[in-house]
Coordinates of C-alpha atoms in Angstrom, one line a residue:
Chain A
X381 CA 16.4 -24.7 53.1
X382 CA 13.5 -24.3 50.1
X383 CA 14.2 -27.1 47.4
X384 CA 15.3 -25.5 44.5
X385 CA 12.6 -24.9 41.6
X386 CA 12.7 -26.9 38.4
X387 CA 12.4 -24.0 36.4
X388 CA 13.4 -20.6 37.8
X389 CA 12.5 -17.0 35.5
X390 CA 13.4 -13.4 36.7
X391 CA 12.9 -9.9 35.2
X392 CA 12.0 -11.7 31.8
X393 CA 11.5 -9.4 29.3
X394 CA 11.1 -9.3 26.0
X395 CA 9.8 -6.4 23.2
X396 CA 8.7 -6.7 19.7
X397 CA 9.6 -2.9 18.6
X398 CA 7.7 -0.6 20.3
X399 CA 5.3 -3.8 21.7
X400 CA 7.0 -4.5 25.1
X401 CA 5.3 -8.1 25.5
X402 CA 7.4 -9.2 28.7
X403 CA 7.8 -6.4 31.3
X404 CA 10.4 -8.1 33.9
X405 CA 8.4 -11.3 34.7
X406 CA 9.0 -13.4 37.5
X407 CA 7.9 -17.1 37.8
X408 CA 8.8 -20.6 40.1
X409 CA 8.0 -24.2 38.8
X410 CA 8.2 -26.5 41.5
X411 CA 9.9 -29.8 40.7
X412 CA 7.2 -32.0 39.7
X413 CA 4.6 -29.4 40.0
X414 CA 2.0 -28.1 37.9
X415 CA 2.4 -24.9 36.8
X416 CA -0.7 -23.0 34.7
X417 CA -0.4 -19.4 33.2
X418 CA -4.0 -17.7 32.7
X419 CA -3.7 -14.8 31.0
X420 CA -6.4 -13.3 27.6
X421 CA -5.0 -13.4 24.4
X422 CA -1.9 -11.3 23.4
X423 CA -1.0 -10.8 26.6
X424 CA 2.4 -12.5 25.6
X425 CA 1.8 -16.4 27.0
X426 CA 3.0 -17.7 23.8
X427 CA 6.1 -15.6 24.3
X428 CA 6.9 -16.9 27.5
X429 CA 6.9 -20.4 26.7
X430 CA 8.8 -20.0 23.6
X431 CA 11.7 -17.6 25.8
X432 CA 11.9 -20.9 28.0
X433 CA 12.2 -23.3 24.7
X434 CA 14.7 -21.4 23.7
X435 CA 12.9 -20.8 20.6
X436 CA 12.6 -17.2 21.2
X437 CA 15.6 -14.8 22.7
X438 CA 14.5 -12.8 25.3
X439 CA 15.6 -9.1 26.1
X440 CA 17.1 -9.3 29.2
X441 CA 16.3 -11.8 32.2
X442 CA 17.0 -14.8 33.5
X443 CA 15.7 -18.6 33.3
X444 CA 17.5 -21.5 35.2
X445 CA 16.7 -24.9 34.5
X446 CA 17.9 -27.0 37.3
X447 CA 19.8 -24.3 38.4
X448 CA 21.3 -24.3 35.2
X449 CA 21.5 -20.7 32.4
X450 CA 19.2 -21.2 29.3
X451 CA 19.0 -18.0 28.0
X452 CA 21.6 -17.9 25.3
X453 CA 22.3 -21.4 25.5
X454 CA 23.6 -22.8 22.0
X455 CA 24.4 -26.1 20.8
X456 CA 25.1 -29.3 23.0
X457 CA 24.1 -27.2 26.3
X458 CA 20.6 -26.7 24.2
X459 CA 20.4 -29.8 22.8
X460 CA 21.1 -31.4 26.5
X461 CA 18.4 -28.8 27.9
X462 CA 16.0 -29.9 24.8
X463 CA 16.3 -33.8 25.6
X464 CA 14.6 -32.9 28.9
X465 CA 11.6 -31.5 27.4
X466 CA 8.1 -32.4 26.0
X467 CA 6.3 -29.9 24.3
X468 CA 2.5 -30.0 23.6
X469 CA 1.6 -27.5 20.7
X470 CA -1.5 -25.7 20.3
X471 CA -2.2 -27.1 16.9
X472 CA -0.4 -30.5 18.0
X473 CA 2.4 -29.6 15.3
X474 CA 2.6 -33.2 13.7
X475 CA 4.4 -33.4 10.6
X476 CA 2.2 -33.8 7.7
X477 CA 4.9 -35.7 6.0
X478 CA 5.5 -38.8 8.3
X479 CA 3.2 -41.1 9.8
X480 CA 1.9 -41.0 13.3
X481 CA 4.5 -43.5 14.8
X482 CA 7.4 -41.5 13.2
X483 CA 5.8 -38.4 14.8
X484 CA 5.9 -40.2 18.1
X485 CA 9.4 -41.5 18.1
X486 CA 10.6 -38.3 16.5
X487 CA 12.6 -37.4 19.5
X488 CA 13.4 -40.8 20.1
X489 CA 15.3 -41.3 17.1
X490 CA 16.9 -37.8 17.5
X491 CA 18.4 -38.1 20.9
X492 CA 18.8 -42.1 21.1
X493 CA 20.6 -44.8 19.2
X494 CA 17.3 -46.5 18.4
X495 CA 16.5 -48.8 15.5
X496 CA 13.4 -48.0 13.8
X497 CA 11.5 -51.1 15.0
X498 CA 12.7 -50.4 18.4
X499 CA 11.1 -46.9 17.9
X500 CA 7.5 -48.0 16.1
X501 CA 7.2 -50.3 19.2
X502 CA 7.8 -48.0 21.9
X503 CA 5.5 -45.1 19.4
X504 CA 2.5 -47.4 19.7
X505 CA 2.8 -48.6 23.5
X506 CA 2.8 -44.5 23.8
X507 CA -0.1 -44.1 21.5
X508 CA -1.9 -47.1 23.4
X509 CA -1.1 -44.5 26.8
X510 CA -3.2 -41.8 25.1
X511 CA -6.0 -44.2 24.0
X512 CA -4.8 -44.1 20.3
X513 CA -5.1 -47.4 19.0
X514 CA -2.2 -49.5 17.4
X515 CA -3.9 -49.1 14.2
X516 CA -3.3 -45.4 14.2
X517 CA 0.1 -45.2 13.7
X518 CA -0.1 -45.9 10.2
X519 CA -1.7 -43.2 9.5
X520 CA -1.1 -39.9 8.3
X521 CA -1.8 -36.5 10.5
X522 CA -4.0 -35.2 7.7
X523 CA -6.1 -38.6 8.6
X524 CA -7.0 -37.8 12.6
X525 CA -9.1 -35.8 13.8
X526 CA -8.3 -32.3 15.8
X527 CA -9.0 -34.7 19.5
X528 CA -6.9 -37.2 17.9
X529 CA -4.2 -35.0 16.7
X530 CA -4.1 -33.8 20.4
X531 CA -3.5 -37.3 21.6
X532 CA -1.0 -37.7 19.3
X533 CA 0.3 -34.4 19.9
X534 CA 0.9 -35.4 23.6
X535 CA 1.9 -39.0 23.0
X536 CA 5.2 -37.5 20.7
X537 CA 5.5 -34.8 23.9
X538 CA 5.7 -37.7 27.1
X539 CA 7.7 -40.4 24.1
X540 CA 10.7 -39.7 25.6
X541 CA 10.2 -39.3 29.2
X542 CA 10.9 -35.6 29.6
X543 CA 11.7 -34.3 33.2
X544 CA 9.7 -31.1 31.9
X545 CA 6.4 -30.8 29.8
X546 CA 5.1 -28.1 28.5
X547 CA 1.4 -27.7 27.2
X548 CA 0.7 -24.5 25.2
X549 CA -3.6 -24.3 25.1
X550 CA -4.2 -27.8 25.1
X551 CA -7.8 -27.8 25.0
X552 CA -8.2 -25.0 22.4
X553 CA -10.6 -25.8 19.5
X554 CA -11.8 -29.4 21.1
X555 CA -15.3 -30.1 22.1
X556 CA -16.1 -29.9 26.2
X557 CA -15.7 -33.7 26.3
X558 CA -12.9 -34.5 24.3
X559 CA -11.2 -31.3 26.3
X560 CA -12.2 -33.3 29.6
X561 CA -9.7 -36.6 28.2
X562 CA -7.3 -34.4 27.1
X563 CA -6.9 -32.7 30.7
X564 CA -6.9 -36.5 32.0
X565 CA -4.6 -37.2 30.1
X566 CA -2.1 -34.5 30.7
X567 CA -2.7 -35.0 34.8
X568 CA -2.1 -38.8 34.2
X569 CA 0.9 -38.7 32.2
X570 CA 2.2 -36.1 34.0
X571 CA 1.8 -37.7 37.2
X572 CA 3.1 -41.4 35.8
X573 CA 6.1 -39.5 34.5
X574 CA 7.0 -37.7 37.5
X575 CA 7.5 -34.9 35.3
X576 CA 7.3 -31.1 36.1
X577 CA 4.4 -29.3 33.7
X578 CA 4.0 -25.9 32.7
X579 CA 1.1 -24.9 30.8
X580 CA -0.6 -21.9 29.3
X581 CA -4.5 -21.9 28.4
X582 CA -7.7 -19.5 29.0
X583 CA -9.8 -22.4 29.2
X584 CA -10.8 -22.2 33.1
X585 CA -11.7 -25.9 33.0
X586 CA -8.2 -26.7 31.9
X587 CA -6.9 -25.0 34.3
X588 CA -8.7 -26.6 37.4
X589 CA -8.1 -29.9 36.3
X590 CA -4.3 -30.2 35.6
X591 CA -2.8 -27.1 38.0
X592 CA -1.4 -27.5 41.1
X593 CA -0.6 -24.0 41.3
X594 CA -1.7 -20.8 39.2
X595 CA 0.1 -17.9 37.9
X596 CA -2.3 -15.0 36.2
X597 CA -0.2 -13.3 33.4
X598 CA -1.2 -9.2 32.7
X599 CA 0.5 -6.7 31.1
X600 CA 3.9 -8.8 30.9
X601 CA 4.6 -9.7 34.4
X602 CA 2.6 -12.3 36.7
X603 CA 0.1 -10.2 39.2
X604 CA -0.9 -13.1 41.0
X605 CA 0.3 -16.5 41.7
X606 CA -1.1 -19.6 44.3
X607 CA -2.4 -22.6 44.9
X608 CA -5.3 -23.6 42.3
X609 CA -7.4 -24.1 45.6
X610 CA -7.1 -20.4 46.4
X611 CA -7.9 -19.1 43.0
X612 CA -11.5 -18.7 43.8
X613 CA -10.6 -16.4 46.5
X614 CA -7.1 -14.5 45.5
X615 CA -8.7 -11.5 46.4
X616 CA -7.4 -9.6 42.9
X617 CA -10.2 -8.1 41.0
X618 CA -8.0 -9.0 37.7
X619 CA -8.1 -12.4 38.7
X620 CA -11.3 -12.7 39.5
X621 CA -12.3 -10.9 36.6
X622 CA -11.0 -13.2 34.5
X623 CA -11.3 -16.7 35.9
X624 CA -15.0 -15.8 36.1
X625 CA -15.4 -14.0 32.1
X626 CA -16.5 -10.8 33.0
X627 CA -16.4 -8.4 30.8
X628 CA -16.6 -5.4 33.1
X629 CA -13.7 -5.2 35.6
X630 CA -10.1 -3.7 35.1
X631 CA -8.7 -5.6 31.9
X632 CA -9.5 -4.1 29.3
X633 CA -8.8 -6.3 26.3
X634 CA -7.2 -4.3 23.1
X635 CA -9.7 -6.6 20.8
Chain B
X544 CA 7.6 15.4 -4.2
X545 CA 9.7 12.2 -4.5
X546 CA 13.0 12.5 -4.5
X547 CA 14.4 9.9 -7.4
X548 CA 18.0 9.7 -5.4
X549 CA 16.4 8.2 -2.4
X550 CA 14.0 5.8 -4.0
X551 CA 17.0 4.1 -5.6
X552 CA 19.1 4.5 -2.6
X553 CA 16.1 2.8 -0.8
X554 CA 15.9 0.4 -3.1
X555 CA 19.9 -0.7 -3.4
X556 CA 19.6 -1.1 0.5
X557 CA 16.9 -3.1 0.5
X558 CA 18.3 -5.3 -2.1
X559 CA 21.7 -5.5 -0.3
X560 CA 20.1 -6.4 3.3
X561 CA 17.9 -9.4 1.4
X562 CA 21.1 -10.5 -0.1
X563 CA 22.9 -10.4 3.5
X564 CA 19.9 -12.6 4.9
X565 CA 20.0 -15.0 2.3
X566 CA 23.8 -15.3 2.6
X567 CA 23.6 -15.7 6.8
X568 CA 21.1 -18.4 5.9
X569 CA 22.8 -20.1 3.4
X570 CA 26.1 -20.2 5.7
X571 CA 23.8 -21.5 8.7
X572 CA 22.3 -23.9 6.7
X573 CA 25.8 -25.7 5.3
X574 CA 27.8 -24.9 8.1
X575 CA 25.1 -27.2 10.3
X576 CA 24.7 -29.3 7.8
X577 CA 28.3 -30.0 7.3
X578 CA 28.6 -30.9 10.9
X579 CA 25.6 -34.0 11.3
X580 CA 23.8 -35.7 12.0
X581 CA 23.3 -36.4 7.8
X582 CA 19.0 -37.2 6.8
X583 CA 19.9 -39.1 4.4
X584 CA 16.3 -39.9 4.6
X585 CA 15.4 -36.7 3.9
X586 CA 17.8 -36.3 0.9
X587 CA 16.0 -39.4 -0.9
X588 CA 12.6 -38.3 -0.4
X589 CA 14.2 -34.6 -2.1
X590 CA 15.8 -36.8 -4.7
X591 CA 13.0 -38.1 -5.8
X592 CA 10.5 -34.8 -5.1
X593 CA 13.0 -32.3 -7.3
X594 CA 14.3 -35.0 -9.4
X595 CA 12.4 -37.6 -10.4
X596 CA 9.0 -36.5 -10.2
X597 CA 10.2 -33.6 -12.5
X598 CA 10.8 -35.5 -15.4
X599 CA 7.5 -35.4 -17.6
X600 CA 7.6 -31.8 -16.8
X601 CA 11.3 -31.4 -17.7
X602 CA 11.1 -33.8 -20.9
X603 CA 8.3 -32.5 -22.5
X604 CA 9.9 -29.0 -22.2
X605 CA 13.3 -30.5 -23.5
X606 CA 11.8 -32.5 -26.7
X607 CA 9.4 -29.5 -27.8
X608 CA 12.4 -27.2 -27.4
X609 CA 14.6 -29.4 -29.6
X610 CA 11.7 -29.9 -32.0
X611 CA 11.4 -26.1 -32.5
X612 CA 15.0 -25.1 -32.4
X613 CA 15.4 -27.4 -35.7
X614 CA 12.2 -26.0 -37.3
X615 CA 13.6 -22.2 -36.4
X616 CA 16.8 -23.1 -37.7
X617 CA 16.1 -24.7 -41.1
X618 CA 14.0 -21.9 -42.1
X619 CA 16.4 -19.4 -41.2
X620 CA 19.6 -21.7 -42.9
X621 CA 17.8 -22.3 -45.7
X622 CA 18.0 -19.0 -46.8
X623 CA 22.3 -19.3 -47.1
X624 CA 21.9 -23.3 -47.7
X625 CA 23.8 -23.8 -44.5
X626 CA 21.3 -26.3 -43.4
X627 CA 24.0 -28.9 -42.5
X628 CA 24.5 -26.7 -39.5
X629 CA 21.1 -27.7 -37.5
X630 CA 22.5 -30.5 -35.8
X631 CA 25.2 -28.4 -34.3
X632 CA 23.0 -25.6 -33.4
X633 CA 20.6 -27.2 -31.9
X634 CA 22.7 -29.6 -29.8
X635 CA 25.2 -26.9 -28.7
X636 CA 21.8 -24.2 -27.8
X637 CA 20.0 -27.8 -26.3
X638 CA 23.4 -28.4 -23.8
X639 CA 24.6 -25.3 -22.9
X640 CA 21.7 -23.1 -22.2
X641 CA 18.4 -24.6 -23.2
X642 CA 18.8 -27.5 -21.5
X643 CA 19.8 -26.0 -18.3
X644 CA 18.1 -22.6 -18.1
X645 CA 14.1 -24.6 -19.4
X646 CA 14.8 -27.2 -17.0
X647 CA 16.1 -24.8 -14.1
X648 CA 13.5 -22.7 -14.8
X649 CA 10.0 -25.6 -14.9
X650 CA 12.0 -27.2 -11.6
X651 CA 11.6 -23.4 -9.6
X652 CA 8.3 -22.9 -11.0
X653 CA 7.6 -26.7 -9.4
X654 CA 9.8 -27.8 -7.0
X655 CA 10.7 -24.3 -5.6
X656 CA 7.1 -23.3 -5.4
X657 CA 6.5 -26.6 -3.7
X658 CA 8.9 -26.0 -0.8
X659 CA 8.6 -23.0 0.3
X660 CA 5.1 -23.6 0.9
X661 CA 5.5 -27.2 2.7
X662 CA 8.1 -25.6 4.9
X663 CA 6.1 -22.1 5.2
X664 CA 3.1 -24.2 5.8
X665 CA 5.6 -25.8 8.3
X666 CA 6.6 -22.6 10.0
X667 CA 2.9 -21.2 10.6
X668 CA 1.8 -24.4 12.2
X669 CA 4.7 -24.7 14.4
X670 CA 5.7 -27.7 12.8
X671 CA 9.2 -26.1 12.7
X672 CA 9.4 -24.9 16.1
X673 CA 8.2 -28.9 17.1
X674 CA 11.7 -29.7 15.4
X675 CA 13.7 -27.6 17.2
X676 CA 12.6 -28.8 20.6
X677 CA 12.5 -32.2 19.6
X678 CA 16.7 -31.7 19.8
X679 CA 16.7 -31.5 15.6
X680 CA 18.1 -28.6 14.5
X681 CA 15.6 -27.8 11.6
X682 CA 18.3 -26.0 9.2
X683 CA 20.3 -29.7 9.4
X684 CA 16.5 -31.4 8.8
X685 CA 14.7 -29.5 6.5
X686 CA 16.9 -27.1 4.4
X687 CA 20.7 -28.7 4.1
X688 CA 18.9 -32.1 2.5
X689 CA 17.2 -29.7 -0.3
X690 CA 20.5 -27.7 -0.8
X691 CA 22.3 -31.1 -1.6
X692 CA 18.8 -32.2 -3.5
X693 CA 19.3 -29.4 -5.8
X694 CA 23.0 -30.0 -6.6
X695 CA 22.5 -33.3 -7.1
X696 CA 19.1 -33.8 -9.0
X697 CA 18.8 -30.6 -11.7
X698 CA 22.2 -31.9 -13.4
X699 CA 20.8 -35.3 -13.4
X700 CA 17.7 -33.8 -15.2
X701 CA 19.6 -32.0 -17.7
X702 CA 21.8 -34.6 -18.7
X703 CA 17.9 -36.5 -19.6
X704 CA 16.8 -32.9 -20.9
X705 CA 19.2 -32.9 -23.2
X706 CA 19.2 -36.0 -24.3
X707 CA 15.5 -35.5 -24.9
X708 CA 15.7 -31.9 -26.8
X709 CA 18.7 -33.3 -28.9
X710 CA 16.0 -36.2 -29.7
X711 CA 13.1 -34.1 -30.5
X712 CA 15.7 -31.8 -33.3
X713 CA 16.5 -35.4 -34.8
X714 CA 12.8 -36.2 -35.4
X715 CA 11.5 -33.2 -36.7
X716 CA 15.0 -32.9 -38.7
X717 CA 14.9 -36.4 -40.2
X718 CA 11.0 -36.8 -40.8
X719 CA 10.3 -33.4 -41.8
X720 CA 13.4 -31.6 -43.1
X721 CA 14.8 -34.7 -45.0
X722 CA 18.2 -35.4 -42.7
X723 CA 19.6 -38.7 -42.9
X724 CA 20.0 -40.6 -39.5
X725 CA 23.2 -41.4 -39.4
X726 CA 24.1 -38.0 -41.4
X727 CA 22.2 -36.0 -38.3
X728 CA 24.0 -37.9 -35.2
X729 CA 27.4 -37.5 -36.8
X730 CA 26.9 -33.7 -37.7
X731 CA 25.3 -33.6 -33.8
X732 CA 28.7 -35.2 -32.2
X733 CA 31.3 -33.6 -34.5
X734 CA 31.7 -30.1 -32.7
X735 CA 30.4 -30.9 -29.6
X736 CA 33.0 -30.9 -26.6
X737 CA 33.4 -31.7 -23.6
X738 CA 33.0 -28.5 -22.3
X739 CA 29.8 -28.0 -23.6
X740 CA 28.8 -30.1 -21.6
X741 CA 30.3 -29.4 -18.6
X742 CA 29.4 -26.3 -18.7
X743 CA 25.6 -26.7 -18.4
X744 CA 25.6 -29.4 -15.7
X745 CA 28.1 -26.7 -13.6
X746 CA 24.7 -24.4 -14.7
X747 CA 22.3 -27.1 -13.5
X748 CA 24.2 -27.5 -10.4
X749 CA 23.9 -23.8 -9.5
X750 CA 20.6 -23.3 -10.6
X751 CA 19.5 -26.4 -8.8
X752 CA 21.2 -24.9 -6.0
X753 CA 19.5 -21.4 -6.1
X754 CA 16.3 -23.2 -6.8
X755 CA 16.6 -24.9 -3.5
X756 CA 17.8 -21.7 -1.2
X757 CA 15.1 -19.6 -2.4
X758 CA 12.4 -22.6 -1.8
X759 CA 13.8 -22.9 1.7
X760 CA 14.5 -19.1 2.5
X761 CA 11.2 -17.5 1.7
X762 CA 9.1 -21.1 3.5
X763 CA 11.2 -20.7 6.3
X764 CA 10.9 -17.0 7.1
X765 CA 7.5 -17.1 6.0
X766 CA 4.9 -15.6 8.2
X767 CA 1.3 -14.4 8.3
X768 CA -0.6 -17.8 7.8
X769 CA -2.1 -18.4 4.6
X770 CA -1.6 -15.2 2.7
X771 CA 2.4 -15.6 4.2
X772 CA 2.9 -18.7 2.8
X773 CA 1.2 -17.5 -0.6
X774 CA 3.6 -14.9 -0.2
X775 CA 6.5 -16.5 0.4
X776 CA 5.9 -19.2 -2.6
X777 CA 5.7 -16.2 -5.1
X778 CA 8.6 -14.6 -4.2
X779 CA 10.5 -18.4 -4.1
X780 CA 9.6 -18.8 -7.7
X781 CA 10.2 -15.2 -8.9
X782 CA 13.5 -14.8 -7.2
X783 CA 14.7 -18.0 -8.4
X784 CA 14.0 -17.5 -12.0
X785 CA 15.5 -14.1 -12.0
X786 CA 18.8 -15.4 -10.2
X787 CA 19.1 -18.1 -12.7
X788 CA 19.1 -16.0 -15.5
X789 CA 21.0 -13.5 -13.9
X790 CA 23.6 -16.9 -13.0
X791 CA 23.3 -18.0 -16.2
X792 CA 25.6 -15.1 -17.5
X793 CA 28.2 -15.0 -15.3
X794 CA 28.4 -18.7 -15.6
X795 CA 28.6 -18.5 -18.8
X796 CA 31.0 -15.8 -19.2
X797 CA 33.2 -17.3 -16.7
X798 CA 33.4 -20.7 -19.1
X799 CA 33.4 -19.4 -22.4
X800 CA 35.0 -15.3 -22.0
X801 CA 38.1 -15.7 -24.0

């Protein structure tokens, strides 16, 4: 008998008026697996992580968590569902208004009885985990810079040992090196956690340095999915079109 | 050709399906907010935001306003040597709508400005959606700690507002029009009543209130990125200033109709 997948999604869809985004998408995440969706822009990525945070409802369709319903899950079934997560934003979504630490423990403090001291400790052993160092969590997010924002970003994500993370471009807008420590990052925390990841990008590099398995996203469902080591030769021209940046081939990008 | 039934009809709807958003938001705010966790954190740091950082803004308005008010009224008294009347006019114009409607109006033009573009600024960079999946249910968070704010902190303000405008009347009264001290604060305190007084902290606590919704309802539903939030902190202020005037009547009417 197959193990049953950390996070389960079929016939997802999901339409904004006459834009149907999501077409009836299917996806697996092993537990403890790796999970990246490639896919260009607009092709609805965004959309499919927020269906699974709950911070989008989706059309129709289904997405089990542990075997569990999420889709039209409201208060404490959501809140349990959301105290398993990390989530790793594209622009690192810190909150201007508190310092670094507060960011970090923010979902400490949430979901655990946890005195603030208690919580600035544990935010700066995390931010030490990131290569942050203690004196940064005094500061500001207006204060870091967009690599360490990132860190930041994914030291408040792993805080609270989530069972699942979730990475939404990780590496967009960072510089080739600081995108190679942000990818090291991920694959160690991810690893030390023992935590199941799920991650949308474009960036190629990204994606052959934290993936165990890929999953290529085009016109709202997944047309090809396998193991990263078999990406090179899936053997469909959209894939290949796009993990090598071609611009002639069969996707045709909207602009 | 168009057809002047259907533009109003248009118009009505669209009016009526704004008011039934900002009523489903309001009623999602309180009734999360009524059930906890409280931020009492986050109603300090409001506190402060809409209330005490307001004051220079609110007591300049308030003493110029009371200063004026005694000017305006001596030269029109004078004229039927009713001039022992300022004091009452201007502290019964200072506390029930002067003080109130100035002060509700400077605290939308500031404070409700102010939030709907930190939490539409929130909204674009996902700062709001970070909340939700950090288990905090951002109406609880963000908006039912700046509902409370504004309840609490505009009738604090216009209890210093008027104050302040009764103040600025007894200067330019007694330096300038010849009152006597004592003469002015006696003539001040013989008609007011209580109800006076209630009445504009009941309109401080309303406008405070409306102040706060429209702050959080056009930040929160803001999209677009910077032209959204720009947007949305426009319509915050001019909604809020219309529904305070539009409040001010019916609270009004509702104290003093007899």
């Amino acid at each position: 008998m197959t193990e049953q997948p950390k996070i389960r999604i079929r016939a997802l869809t999901k339409s904004f008026g006459p834009n149907r985004v999501l077409r009836g998408l299917d996806l697996d995440v092993p537990k403890g697996g790796s999970v990246v969706v490639i896919g260009g822009s607009g092709t609805g990525k965004s959309v499919l992580l927020k269906c699974i945070l709950g911070l989008l409802e989706p059309d129709a369709g289904s997405i089990r968590i542990d075997g569990e319903e999420v889709v039209g899950a409201r208060g404490k079934k959501l809140t349990a569902y959301r105290a398993k997560i990390g989530m790793l934003f594209q622009g690192a979504a810190l909150f201007d208004s508190l310092p670094v630490w507060e960011n970090v423990a923010f979902g400490l403090m949430a979901t655990n009885s946890i005195s603030r001291p208690e919580a600035r400790d544990k935010a700066i052993e995390t931010l030490q985990k990131v290569g942050l160092a203690s004196a940064t969590a005094d500061l500001y997010p207006a204060e870091l810079s967009g690599g360490m924002k990132k860190r930041a970003g994914l030291a408040r994500a792993i805080c609270t040992s989530p069972e699942i993370i979730f990475f939404d471009e990780p590496t967009t807008g960072l510089d080739p090196i600081m995108s190679d420590v942000i990818n090291e990052l991920i694959r160690n925390s991810v690893s030390d956690l023992g935590a199941t990841a799920l991650s949308i990008t474009h960036d190629m590099g990204s994606v052959r340095k934290i993936a165990d398995r890929v999953a290529m996203l085009y016109e709202g469902r997944i047309i090809w999915e396998g193991p990263v080591a078999t990406m090179e030769q899936s053997g469909d021209p959209h894939v290949e079109q796009f993990i090598n940046g071609k611009a002639e081939g069969p996707i045709r990008l909207g602009g | 050709m168009i057809n002047p039934v259907q533009v109003v009809g248009s118009a009505v709807i669209a009016v009526s399906q704004a008011a039934g958003r900002i009523l489903i938001f309001a009623g999602g705010a309180i009734g999360n907010g009524l059930v906890g966790p409280f931020y009492w954190r986050q109603l300090g740091r409001q506190l402060v935001e809409m209330g005490y950082q307001s004051l220079p803004v609110v007591g300049l308005t308030a003493i110029f306003t009371g200063m004026v008010l005694a000017l305006q009224s001596h030269t029109g008294f004078a004229r039927f040597q009713a001039e022992s009347a300022i004091p009452t006019i201007v502290v019964l114009s200072v506390v029930r709508e002067l003080g109130p409607v100035l002060a509700g109006l400077m605290v939308a033009g500031r404070v409700g400005a102010a939030m709907a573009a930190e939490l539409g600024t929130m909204r674009v960079t996902e700062q709001i959606d970070a909340l939700a999946t950090l288990s905090t249910d951002p109406m609880r968070y963000l908006v039912f700690p700046r509902l409370v704010a504004g309840l609490i902190a505009l009738p604090l303000l216009v209890v210093v507002a008027n104050i302040i405008g009764v103040m600025g009347g007894y200067l330019v009264s007694v330096f300038k029009l010849g009152f006597g001290p004592i003469e002015y604060l006696n003539r001040t305190f013989e008609f007011l009543e209580l109800m006076d007084v209630v009445s504009g902290l009941v309109k401080a606590a309303v406008f405070g209130f409306i102040i706060a919704l429209m702050g959080c309802y056009h930040g929160y539903n803001s999209e677009g990125g910077a032209q959204g939030v720009g947007t949305a902190t426009t319509r915050a202020v001019v909604s809020a200033s219309i529904l305070i005037l539009t409040a001010n009547y019916f609270v009004t009417e509702a104290f003093f109709d007899r």
